[in-house]
Coordinates of C-alpha atoms and ligand atoms in Angstrom, one line a residue:
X215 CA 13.3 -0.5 -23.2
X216 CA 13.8 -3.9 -24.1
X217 CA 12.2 -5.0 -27.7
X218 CA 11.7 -8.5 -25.8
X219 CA 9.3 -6.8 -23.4
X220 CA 5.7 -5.4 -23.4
X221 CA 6.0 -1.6 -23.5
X222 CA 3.5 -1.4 -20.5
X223 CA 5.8 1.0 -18.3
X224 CA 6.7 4.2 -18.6
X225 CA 10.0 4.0 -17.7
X226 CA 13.0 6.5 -16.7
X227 CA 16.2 5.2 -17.9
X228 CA 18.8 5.0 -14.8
X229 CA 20.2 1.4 -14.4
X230 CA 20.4 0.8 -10.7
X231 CA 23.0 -1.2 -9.4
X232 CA 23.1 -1.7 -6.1
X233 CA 21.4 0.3 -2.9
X234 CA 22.1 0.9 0.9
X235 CA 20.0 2.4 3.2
X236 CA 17.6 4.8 1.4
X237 CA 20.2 5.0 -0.9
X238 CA 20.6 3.8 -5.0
X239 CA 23.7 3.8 -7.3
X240 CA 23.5 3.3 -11.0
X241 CA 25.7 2.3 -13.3
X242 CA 27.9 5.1 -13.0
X243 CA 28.0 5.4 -9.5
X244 CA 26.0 8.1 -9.2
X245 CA 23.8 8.4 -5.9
X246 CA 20.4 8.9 -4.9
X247 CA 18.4 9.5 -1.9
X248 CA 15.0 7.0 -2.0
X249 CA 11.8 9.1 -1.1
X250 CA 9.5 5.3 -2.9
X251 CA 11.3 2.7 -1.8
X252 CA 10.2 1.1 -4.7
X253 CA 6.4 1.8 -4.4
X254 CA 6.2 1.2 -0.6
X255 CA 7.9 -2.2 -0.9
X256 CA 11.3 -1.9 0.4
X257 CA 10.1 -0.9 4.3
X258 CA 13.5 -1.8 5.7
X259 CA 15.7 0.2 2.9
X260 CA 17.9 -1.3 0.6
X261 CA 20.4 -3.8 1.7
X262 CA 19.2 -4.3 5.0
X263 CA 21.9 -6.7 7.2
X264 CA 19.1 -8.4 8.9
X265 CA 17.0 -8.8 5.8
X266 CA 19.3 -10.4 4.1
X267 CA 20.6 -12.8 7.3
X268 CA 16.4 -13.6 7.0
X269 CA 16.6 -14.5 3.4
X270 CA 19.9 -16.5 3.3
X271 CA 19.2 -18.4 6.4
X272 CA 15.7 -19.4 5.0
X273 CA 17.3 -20.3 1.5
X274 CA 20.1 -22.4 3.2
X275 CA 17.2 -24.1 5.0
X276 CA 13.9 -24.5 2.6
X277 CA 12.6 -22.0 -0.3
X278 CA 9.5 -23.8 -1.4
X279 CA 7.5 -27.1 -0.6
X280 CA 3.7 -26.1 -1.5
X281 CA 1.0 -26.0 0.5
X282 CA -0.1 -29.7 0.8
X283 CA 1.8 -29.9 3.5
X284 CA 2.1 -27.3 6.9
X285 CA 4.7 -24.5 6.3
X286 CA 6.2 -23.4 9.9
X287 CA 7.3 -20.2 8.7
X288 CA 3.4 -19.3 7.5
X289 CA 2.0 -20.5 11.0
X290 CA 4.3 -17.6 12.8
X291 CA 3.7 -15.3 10.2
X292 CA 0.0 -15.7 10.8
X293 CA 0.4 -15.4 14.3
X294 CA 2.1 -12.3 14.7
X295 CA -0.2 -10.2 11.6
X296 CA -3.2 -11.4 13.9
X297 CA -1.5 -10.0 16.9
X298 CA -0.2 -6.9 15.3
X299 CA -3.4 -6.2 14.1
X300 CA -5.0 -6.1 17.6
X301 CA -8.0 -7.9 16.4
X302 CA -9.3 -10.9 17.5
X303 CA -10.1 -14.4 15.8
X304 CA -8.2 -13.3 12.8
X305 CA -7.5 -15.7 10.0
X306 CA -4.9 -14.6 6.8
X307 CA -4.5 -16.4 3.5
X308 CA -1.1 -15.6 1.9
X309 CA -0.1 -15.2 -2.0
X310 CA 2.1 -13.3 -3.6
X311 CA 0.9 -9.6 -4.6
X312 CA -1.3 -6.7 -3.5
X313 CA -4.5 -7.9 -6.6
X314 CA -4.1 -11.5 -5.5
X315 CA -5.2 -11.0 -1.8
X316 CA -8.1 -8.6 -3.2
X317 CA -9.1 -11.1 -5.7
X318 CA -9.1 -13.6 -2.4
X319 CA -11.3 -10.6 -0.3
X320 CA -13.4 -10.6 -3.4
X321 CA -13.9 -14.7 -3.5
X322 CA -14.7 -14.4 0.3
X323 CA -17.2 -11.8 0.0
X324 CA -18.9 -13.4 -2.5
X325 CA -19.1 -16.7 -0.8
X326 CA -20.4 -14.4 2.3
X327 CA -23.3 -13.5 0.1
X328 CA -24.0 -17.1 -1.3
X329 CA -24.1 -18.4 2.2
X330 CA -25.9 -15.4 3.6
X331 CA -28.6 -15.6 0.5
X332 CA -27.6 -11.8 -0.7
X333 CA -29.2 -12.1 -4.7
X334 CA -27.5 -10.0 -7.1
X335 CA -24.8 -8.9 -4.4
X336 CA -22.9 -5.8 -5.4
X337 CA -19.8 -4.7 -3.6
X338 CA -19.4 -0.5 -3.3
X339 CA -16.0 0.8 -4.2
X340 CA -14.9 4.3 -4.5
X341 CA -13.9 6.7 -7.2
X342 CA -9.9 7.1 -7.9
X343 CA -9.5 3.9 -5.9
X344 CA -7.5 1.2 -6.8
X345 CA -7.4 -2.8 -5.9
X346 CA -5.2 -4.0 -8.8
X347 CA -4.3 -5.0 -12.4
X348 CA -6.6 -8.4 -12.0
X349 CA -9.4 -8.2 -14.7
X350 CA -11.8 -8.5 -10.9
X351 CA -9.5 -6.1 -9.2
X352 CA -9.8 -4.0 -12.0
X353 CA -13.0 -3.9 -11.9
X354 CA -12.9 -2.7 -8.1
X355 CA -10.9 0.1 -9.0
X356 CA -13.4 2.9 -9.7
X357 CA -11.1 4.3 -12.5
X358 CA -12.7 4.3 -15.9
X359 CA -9.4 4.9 -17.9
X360 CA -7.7 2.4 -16.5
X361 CA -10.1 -0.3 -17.5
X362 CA -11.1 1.0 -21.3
X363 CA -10.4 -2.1 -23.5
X364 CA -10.6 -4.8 -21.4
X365 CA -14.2 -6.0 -20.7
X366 CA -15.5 -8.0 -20.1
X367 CA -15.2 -7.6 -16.7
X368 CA -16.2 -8.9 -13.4
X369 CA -19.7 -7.5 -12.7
X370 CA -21.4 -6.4 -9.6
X371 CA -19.3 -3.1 -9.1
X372 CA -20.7 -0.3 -7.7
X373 CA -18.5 3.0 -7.5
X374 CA -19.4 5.8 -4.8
X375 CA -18.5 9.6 -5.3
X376 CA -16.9 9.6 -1.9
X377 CA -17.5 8.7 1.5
X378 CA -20.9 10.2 1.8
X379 CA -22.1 8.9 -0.9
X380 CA -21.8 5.5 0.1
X381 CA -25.1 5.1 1.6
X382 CA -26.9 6.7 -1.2
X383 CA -25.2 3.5 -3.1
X384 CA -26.5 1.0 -0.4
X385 CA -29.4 -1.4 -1.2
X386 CA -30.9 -4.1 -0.4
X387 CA -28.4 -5.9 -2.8
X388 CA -24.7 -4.8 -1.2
X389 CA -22.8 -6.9 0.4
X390 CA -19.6 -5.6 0.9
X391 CA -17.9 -1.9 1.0
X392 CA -14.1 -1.9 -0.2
X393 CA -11.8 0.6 0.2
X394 CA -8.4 2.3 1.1
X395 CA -8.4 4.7 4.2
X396 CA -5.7 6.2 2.3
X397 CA -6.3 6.6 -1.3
X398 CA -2.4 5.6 -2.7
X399 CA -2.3 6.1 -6.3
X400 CA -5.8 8.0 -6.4
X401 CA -3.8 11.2 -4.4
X402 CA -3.1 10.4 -1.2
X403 CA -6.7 11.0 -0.2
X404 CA -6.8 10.4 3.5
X405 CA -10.8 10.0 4.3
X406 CA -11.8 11.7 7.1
X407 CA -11.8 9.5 10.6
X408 CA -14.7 10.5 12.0
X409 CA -16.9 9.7 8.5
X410 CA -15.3 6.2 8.2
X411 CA -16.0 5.5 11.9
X412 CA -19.7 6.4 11.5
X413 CA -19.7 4.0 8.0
X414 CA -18.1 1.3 10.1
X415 CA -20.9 1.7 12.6
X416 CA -23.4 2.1 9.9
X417 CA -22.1 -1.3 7.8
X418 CA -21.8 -3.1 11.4
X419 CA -25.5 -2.6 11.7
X420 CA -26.6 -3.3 8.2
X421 CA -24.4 -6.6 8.1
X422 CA -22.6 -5.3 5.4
X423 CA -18.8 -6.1 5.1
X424 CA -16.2 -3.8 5.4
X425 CA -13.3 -4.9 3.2
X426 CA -10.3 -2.6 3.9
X427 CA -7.6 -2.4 1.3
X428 CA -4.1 -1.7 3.1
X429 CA -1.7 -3.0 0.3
X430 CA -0.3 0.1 0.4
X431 CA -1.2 1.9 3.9
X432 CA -0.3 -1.6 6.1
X433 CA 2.7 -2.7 7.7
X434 CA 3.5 0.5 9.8
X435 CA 3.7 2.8 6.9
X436 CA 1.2 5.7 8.7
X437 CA 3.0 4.5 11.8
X438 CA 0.5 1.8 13.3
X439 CA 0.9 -1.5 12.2
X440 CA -2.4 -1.2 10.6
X441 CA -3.9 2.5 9.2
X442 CA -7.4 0.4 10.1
X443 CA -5.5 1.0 13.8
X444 CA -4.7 4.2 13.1
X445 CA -8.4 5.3 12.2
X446 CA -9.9 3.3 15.6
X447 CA -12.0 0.9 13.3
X448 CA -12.5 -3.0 12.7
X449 CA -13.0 -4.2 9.3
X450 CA -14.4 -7.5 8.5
X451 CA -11.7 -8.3 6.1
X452 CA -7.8 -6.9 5.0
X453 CA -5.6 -7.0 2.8
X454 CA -1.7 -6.6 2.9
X455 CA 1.0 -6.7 0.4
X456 CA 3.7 -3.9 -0.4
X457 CA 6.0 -4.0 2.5
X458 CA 5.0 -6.7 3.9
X459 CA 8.1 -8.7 3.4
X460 CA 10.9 -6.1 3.0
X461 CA 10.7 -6.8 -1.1
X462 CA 10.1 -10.4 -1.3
X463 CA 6.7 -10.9 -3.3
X464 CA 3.9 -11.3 -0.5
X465 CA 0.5 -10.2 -0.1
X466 CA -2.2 -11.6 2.8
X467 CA -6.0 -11.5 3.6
X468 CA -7.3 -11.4 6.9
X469 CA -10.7 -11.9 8.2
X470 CA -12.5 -12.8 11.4
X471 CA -16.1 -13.9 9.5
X472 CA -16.0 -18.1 9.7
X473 CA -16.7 -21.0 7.7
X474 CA -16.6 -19.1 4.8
X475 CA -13.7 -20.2 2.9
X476 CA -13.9 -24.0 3.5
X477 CA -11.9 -26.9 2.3
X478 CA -10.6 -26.6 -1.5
X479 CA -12.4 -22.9 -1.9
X480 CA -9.5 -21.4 -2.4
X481 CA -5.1 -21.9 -2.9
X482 CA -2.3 -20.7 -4.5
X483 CA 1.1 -22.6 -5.3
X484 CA 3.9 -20.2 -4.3
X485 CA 1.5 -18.2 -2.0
X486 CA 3.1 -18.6 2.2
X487 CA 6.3 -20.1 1.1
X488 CA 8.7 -20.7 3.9
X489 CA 11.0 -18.0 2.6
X490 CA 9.1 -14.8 2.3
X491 CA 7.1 -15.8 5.4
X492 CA 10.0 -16.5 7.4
X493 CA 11.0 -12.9 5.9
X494 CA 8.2 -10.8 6.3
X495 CA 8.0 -12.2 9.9
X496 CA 11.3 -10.8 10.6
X497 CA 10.3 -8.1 9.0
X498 CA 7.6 -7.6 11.1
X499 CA 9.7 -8.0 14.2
X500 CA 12.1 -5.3 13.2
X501 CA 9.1 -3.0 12.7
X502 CA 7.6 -3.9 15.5
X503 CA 10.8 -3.2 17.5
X504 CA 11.1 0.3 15.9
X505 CA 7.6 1.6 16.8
X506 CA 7.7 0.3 20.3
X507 CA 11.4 1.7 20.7
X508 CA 9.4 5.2 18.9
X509 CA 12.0 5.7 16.7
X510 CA 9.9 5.2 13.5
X511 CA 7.8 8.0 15.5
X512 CA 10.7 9.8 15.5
X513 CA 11.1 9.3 12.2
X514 CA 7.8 10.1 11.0
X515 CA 7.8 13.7 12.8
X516 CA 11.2 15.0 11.1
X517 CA 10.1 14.0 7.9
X518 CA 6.9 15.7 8.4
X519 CA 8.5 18.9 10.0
X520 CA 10.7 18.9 6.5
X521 CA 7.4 18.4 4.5
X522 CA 6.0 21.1 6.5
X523 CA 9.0 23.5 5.7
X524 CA 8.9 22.6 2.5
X525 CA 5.2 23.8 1.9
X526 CA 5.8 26.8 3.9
X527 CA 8.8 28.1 1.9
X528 CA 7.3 27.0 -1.5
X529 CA 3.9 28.4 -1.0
X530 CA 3.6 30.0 -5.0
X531 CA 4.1 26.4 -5.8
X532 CA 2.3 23.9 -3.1
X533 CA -1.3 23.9 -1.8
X534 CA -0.9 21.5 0.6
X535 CA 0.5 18.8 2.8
X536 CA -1.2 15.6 2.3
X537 CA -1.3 11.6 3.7
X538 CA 0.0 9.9 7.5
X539 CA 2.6 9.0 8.8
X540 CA 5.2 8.2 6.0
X541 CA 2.4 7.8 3.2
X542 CA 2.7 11.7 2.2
X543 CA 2.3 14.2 -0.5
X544 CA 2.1 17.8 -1.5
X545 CA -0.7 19.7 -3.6
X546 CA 0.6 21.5 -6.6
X547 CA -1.0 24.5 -7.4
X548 CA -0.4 23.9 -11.1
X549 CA -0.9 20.1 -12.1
X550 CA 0.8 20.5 -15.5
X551 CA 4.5 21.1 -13.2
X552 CA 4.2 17.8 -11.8
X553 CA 6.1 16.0 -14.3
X554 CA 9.0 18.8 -14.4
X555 CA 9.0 18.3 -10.7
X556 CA 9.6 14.8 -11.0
X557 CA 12.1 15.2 -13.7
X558 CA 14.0 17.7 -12.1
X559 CA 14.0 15.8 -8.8
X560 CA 15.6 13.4 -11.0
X561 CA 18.3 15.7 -12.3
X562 CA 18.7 16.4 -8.8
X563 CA 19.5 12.6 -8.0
X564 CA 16.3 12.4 -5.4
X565 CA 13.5 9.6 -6.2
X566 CA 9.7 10.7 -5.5
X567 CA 5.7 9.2 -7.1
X568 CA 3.7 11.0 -8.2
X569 CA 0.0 10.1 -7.6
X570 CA -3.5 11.4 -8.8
X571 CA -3.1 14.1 -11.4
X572 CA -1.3 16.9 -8.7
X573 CA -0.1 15.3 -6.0
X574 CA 4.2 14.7 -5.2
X575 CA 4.3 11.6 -3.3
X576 CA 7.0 10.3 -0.9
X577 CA 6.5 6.7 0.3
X578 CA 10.8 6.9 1.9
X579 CA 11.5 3.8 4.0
X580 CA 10.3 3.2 7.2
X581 CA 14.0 3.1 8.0
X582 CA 15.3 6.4 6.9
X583 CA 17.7 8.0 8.1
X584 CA 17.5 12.0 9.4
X585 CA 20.6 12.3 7.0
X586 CA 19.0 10.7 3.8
X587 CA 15.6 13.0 5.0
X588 CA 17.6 16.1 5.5
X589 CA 19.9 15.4 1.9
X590 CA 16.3 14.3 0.4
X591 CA 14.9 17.8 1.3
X592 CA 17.4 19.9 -0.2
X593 CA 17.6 17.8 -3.3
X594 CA 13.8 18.8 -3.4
X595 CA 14.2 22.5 -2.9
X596 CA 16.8 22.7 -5.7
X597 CA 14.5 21.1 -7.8
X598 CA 11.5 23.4 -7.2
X599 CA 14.1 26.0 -7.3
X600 CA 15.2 25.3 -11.1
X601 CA 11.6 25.5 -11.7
X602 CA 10.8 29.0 -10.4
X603 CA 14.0 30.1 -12.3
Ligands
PLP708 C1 -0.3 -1.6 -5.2 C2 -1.7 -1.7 -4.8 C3 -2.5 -2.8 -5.2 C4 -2.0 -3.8 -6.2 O1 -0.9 -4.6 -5.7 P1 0.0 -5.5 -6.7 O2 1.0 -6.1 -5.8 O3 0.6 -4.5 -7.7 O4 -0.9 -6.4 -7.3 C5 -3.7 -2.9 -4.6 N1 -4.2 -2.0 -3.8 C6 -3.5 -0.9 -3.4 C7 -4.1 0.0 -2.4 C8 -2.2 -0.7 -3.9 O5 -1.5 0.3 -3.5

C-alpha cells in the first residue's frame, strides 16, 4: 500500500502486469485464471483485439469534446441499449460509474414526484442491497455498516426485509421501489421471478416506479442483455455500468417516463464521451453477436455444469449453488472458511469475490474460454482440497 493513498482497500498484494483472455500475469510471470474480471467489468476478457482496435481507432479520431455539442458515438450507443433492451420509447443518460447513473435514477424519481405532487416521497430499497459509494447512493443501500459515520445523509430511504415485505413498506408517500434482481455484493441473492413479476404488476397499478439497478446484472452477464429480460418484467427506469464498456469507465440510465428530466436538470462533463461510447457500442455488438451465435449460452451451461460438479463433490463444504447465468456463487456451510477459500484460491493462482458474509462468487468473462473454465475448476478443487486437509 502506497503511503500517498487513502488505505480504503483491502488489498492483496500481486502486481499484475499484463492479461489475455481470462488470463493475468504479475510481475513475475506467474499466471492466473480470472473467475471477476475485475468486478464484472472486463466482459470481453483482458486484451481483447477488437477492444482495443475500438479504443485506438476512437483515440486516433476524438477522445473528448463535452456535451454542448452532439457526440455521434453517444447517439448509436443510445440506440442500440434501447434496442437491446427490447423496450420501447427508451431514453439513457450516460456518465461515468455504476453510483453516478443511480444518483441520476434518484434525481429523476424525485422530479417524478415533484411533478406528480407525491409530498414527503420516499423511495423503498432492500436490505443487503447496494447502489453505491455516493453519500445518496449510500443511502439507498440498505446496509447500516456501510454508512456508520457519514450522515448526514440523503433522507427519504425506506429499507424492506425482502421482497414481501415491500408492500407492508408502501404508503401513500412512496414513489419509487429500487432494486437489484440479483443482489451482487449482498450474496448473490436472486429474488424469486414470479414475486418480482407480481410487485411489477402491483407498482404498475399503484403508479409507483420501478427503478431496477443492473450495474452489475446488465450487459449480458445472466445471459440476456438485460436480467430485467431475463425475469419477463419492464421497469420504469435502469441503470447500467460495470461491463458496459469492456473496462472503460461508463455507467447509463434509461427510462421511458417523459418530460421529466428537462433542459439544464441534469449533465455531466466526461459522461458519453465519444471514446467509451464508441467502445461500449462495440462492445455491445460483440455481445450481441455471441448470444445470437449461443455461444455465450454455451458458455454459460459448462460453467454451470462445473459449478454443479463442484457442489456435488464438495458437499461437507458447500450448501449451495447460487446466481444466473455468469453472476454465480456457492453457499459455504461454514462462513468463517470463506476467507481461507479465497486465500487459498490465491495460492492456487485462480481469482474469485466473495460476496455477503458466505457466499464464493465468480463473475468470469463473458468471453471465457472452456479451457480457462476447466483450469479455473481444478485450481478451485485444490484449493478446497488444502482446506479439508
Ligand atoms: C458496483 C455496483 C454499483 C456501484 O458502481 P460504481 O461504478 O462502483 O459506482 C451500484 N450498484 C450495483 C448493483 C453494483 O454492483
Amino acid at each position: 500500500m502506497s503511503k500517498y493513498l487513502f488505505p480504503i482497500y483491502k488489498q492483496v498484494n500481486i502486481e499484475f502486469k499484463k492479461g489475455k483472455g481470462s488470463k493475468l500475469y504479475d510481475k513475475y510471470k506467474n499466471e492466473y485464471i480470472d473467475f471477476t474480471s475485475g468486478i464484472g467489468v472486463n466482459s470481453l476478457g483482458h486484451g481483447n483485439k477488437s477492444l482495443i482496435k475500438a479504443i485506438n481507432k476512437q483515440a486516433n479520431k476524438l477522445i473528448h469534446i463535452s456535451n454542448i455539442y452532439p457526440v455521434e458515438a453517444q447517439k448509436k450507443c443510445a440506440k442500440k441499449l434501447v434496442q437491446l433492451s427490447t423496450y420501447k420509447n427508451m431514453n439513457c443518460f450516460f456518465c461515468n460509474s455504476g453510483a453516478e447513473a443511480n444518483e441520476a435514477a434518484i434525481k429523476f424519481v424525485r422530479k417524478y414526484a415533484y411533478l406528480k405532487k407525491i409530498k414527503n416521497h420516499k423511495i423503498i430499497t432492500i436490505n443487503n442491497s447496494f447502489h453505491g459509494r455516493t453519500l445518496t447512493t449510500l443511502k439507498a443501500t440498505a446496509q447500516e455498516d456501510k454508512q456508520k459515520g457519514f450522515g448526514p445523509f440523503t433522507d427519504e430511504f425506506i429499507y424492506a426485509k425482502d421482497i414481501e415485505d415491500i408492500k407492508n413498506k408502501i404508503d401513500k408517500s412512496t414513489v419509487a421501489v429500487m432494486l437489484e434482481l440479483i443482489q451482487g455484493e449482498g450474496g448473490i441473492n436472486a429474488f424469486d421471478k414470479k414475486k418480482i413479476q407480481i410487485l411489477a404488476k402491483e407498482l404498475k397499478k399503484k403508479k409507483i416506479l420501478l427503478v431496477i439497478d443492473e450495474v452489475q446484472s446488465g450487459v449480458y452477464r445472466t445471459g440476456k442483455f438485460l436480467a430485467s429480460n431475463y425475469y419477463e418484467i419492464k421497469p420504469d427506469v435502469i441503470t447500467l455500468a460495470k461491463g458496459l464498456a469492456g473496462g472503460l469507465p461508463i455507467g447509463v440510465m434509461m427510462s421511458d417516463v417523459k418530460d421529466i428530466f428537462i433542459l439544464g436538470n441534469h449533465g455531466t462533463t466526461f459522461g458519453g464521451n465519444p471514446l467509451c461510447t464508441s467502445v461500449a457500442l462495440e462492445v455491445l455488438n460483440i455481445l450481441q453477436e455471441q448470444e445470437k451465435s449461443k455461444k455465450l449460452e454455451n458458455r454459460i451451461l459448462y460453467f454451470q455444469k462445473n459449478l454443479d460438479k463442484c457442489l456435488k463433490e464438495n458437499k461437507e463444504f458447500f450448501v449451495s449453488k447460487v446466481g444466473i447465468g455468469l453472476m454465480l456463487g456457492l453457499k459455504l456451510k461454514n462462513e468463517e472458511d470463506l476467507g481461507i477459500l479465497i486465500e487459498k484460491c490465491l495460492d492456487e493462482k485462480l481469482l474469485v469475490l466473495r460476496s455477503g458474509k458466505d457466499i464464493v462468487r465468480f463473475l468470469p468473462s463473458l468471453n471465457i474460454s472452456k479451457k480457462e473454465i476447466k483450469e479455473g475448476f481444478s485450481k478451485l478443487q485444490k484449493a478446497i482440497n488444502k482446506i479439508k486437509g
